[in-house]
Short mmCIF file of C-alpha atoms in Angstrom, two decimals:
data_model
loop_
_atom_site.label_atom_id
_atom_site.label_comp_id
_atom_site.label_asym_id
_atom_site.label_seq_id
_atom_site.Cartn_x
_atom_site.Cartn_y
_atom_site.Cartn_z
CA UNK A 17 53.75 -86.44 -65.02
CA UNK A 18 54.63 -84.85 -61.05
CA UNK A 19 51.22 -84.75 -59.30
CA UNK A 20 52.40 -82.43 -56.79
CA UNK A 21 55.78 -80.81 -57.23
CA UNK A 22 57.81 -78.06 -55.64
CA UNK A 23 60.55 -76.01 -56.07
CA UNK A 24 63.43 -76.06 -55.16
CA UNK A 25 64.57 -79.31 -54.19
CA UNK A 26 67.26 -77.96 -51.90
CA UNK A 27 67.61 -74.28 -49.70
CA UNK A 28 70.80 -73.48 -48.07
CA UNK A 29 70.80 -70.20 -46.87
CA UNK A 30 72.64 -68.37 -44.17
CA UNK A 31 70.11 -66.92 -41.04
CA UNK A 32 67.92 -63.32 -41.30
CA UNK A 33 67.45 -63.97 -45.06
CA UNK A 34 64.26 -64.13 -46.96
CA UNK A 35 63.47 -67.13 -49.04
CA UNK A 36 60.52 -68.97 -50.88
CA UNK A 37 59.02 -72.43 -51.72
CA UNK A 38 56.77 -72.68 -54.40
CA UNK A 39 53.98 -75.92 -54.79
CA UNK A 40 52.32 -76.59 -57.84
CA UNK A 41 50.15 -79.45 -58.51
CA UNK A 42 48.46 -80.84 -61.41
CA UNK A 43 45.84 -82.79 -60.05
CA UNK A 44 42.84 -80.52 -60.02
CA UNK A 45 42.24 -80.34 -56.40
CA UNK A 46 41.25 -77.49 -54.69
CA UNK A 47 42.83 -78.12 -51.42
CA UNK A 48 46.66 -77.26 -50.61
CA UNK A 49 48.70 -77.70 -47.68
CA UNK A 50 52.07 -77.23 -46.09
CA UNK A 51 53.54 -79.46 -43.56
CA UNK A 52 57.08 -78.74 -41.85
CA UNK A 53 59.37 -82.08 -40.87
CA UNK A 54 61.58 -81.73 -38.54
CA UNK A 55 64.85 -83.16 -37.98
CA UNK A 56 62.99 -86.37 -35.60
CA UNK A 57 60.95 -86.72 -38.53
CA UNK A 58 57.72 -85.55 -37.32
CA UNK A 59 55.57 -84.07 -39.39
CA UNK A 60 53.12 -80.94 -38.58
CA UNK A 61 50.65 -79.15 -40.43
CA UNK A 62 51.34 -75.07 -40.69
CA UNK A 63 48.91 -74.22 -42.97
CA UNK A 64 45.80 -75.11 -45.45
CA UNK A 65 43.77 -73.51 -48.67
CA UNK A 66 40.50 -74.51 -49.83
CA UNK A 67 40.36 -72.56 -53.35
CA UNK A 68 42.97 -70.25 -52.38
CA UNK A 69 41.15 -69.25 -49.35
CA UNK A 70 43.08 -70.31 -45.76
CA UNK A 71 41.25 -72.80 -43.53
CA UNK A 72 44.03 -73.80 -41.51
CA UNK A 73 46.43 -71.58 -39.52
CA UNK A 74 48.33 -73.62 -37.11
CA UNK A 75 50.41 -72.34 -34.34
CA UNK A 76 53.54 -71.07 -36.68
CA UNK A 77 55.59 -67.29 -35.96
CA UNK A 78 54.19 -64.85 -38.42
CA UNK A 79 57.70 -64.81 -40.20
CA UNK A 80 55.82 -67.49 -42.72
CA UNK A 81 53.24 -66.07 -44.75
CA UNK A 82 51.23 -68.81 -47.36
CA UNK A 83 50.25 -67.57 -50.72
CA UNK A 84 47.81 -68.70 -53.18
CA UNK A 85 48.03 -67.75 -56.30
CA UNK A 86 45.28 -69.67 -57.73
CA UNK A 87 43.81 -73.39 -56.24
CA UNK A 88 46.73 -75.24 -58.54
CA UNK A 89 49.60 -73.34 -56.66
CA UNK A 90 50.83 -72.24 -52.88
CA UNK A 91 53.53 -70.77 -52.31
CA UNK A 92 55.34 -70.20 -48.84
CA UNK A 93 57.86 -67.59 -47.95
CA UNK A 94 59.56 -67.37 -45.23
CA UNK A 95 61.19 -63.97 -43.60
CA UNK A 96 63.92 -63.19 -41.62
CA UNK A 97 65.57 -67.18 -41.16
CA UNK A 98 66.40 -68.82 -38.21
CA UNK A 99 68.56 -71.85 -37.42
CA UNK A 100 65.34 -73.69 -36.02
CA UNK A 101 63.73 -73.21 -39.66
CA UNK A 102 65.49 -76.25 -40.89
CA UNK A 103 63.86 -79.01 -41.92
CA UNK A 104 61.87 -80.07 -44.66
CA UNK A 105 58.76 -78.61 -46.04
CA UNK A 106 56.29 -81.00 -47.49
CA UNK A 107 53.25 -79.26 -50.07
CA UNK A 108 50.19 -81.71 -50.03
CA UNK A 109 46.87 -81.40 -51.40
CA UNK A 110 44.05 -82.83 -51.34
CA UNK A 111 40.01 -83.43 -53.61
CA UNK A 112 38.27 -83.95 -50.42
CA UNK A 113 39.73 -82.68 -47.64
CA UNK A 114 40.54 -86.20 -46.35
CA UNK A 115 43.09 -88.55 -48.50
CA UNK A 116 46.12 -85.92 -48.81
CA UNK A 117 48.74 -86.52 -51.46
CA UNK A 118 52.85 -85.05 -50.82
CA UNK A 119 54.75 -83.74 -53.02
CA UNK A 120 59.04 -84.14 -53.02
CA UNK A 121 59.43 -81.69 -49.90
CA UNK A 122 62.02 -79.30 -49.40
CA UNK A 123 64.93 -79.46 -47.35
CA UNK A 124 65.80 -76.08 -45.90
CA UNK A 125 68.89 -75.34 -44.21
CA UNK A 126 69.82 -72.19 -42.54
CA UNK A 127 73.21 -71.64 -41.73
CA UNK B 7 46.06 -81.73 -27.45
CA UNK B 8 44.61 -84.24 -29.83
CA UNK B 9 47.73 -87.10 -30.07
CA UNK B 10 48.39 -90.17 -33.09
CA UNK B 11 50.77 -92.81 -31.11
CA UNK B 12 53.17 -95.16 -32.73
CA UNK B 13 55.77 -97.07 -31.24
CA UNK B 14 58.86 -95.99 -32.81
CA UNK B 15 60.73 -99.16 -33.72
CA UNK B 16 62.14 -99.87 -35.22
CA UNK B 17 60.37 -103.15 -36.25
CA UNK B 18 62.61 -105.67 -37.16
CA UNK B 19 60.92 -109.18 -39.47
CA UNK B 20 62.44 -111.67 -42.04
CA UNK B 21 61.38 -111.96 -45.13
CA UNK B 22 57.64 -113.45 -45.87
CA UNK B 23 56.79 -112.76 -42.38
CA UNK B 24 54.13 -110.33 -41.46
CA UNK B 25 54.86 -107.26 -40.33
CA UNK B 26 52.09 -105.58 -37.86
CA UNK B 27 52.14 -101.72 -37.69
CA UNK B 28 49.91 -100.42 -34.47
CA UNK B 29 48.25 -96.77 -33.55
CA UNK B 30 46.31 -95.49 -31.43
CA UNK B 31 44.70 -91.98 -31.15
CA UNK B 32 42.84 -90.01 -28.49
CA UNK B 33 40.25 -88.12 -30.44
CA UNK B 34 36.78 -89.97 -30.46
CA UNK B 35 35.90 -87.50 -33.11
CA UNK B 36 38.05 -88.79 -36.03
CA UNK B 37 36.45 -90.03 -38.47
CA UNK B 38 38.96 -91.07 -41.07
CA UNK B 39 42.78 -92.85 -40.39
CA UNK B 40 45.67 -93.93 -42.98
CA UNK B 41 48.94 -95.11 -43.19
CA UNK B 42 51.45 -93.47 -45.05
CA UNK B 43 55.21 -94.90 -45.93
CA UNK B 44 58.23 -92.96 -45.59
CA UNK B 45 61.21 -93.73 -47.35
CA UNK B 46 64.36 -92.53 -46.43
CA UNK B 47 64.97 -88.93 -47.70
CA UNK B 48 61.47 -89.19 -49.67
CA UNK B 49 57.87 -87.79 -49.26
CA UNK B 50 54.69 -89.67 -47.49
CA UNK B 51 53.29 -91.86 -49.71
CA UNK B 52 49.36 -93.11 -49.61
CA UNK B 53 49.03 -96.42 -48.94
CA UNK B 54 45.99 -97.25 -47.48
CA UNK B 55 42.84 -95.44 -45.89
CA UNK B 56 40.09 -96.43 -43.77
CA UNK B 57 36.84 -94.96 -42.37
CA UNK B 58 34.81 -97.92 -40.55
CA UNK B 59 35.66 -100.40 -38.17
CA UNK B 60 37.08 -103.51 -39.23
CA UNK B 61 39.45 -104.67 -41.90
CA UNK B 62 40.20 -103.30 -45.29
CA UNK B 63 42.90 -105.06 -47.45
CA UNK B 64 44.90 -103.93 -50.54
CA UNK B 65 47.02 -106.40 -51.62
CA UNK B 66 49.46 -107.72 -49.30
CA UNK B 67 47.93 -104.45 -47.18
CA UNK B 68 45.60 -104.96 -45.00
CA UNK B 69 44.29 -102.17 -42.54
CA UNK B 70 42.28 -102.54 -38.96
CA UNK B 71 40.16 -99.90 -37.23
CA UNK B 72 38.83 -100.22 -33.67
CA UNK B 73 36.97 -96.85 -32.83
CA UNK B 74 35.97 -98.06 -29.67
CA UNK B 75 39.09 -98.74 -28.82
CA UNK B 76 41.01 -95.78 -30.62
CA UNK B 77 42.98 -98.29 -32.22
CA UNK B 78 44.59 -98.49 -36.40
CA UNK B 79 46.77 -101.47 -37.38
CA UNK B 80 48.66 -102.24 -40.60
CA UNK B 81 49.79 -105.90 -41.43
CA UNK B 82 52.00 -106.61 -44.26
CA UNK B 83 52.00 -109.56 -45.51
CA UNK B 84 55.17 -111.12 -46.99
CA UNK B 85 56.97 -108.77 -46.26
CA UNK B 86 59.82 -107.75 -48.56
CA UNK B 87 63.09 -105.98 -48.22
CA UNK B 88 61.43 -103.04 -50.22
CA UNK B 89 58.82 -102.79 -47.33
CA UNK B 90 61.60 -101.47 -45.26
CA UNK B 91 60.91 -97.77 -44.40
CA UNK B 92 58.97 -95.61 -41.84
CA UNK B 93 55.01 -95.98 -41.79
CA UNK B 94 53.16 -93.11 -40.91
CA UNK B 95 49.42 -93.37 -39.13
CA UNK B 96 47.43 -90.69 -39.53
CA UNK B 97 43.90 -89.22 -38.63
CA UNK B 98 42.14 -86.70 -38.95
CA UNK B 99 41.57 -84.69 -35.87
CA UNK B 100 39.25 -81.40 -37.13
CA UNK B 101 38.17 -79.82 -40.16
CA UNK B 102 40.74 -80.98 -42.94
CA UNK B 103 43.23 -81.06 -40.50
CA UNK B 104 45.38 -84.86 -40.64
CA UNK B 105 47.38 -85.46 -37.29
CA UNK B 106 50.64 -87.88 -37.83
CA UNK B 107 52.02 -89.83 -35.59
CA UNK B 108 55.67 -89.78 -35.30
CA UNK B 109 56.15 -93.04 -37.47
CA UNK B 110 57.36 -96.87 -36.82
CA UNK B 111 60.48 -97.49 -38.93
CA UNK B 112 60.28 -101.40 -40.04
CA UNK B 113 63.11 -103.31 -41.09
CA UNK B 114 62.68 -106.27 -43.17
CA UNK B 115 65.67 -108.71 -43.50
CA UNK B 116 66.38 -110.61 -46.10
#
């Protein structure tokens, strides 16, 4: 059984179009997250939900917008793409806060 | 800014050696630190955690923490082929917030 999974795997899409990732996991926490890798390999927090509330905004251009459906999902959709949106999109979550668990990530390329 | 360093690598042992991972961080506040593994083209993986100073070991795993010092380690003992891949350190820096560094990619020769 996936833990944490997401959808899709892959995203190639060409730049100024709107796509989405979707995060599901199966866990029973009530703490979700989304992390952006970027080609260097680091990776950043952009955003977290404590029972589908946001705690965490980080510094990211308002074309991303987090959703949470319920504390099992979060989505993340991104408007209007740019070239320097590529990179790979890791959903994590977390029972306490503290020991965070990754799902597959998705690797986003914008053409 | 609060900052997780690693040294890049990459790290380069033989086989049954030990392999010894090293961070260090720069907020006095953190109160929690892990070490994640990277394989190529895959997700973080959980691998060990630690929140007081000293030693905690997992199997051939065994993690360090010097708060005084800012200061995480990883050893590896007998290190394996399969060990090869890029270990993330990690700490948490605010409220649910984990700060990675940018990883030490270790090689292990057979």
């Amino acid at each position: 059984d996936t833990a944490v999974s997401q959808t899709p795997k892959y995203l190639v899409t060409q730049m100024g179009n709107d796509k989405s990732i979707k995060c599901e996991q199966n866990l029973g926490h009530d703490t979700m997250y989304w992390y952006k890798q970027d080609s260097k390999k680091f990776l950043k927090i952009m955003f977290s939900y404590n029972n589908k509330e946001l705690i965490i905004n980080e510094t990211v251009p308002n074309r991303f917008s987090p959703k949470s459906p319920d504390k099992a999902h979060l989505n993340l959709h991104i408007n209007s793409l740019e070239l320097g949106d590529s990179a790979v999109y890791f959903c994590a979550s977390s029972s306490d806060r503290i020991e965070q668990y990754f799902g597959p990530g998705t690797r986003l390329t914008v053409t | 800014q609060k900052e997780v360093e690693q040294n890049s690598g990459p790290l380069s042992v033989p086989e049954g050696a030990i392999a010894s991972l090293n961070c260090t961080y720069s907020d006095r506040g953190s109160q929690s630190f892990f070490w994640y593994r990277q394989y190529s083209g895959k997700s973080p993986e959980l691998i060990m955690s630690i929140y007081s100073n000293g030693d905690k070991e997992d199997g051939r795993f065994t993690a360090q923490l010097n708060k005084a010092s800012q200061y995480v380690s990883l050893l590896i003992r007998d290190s394996q082929p399969s060990d090869s891949a890029t270990y993330l350190c990690a700490v948490t820096t605010g409220y649910s917030t984990l700060t990675f560094g940018k990883g030490t990619m270790l090689l292990v020769s057979p």
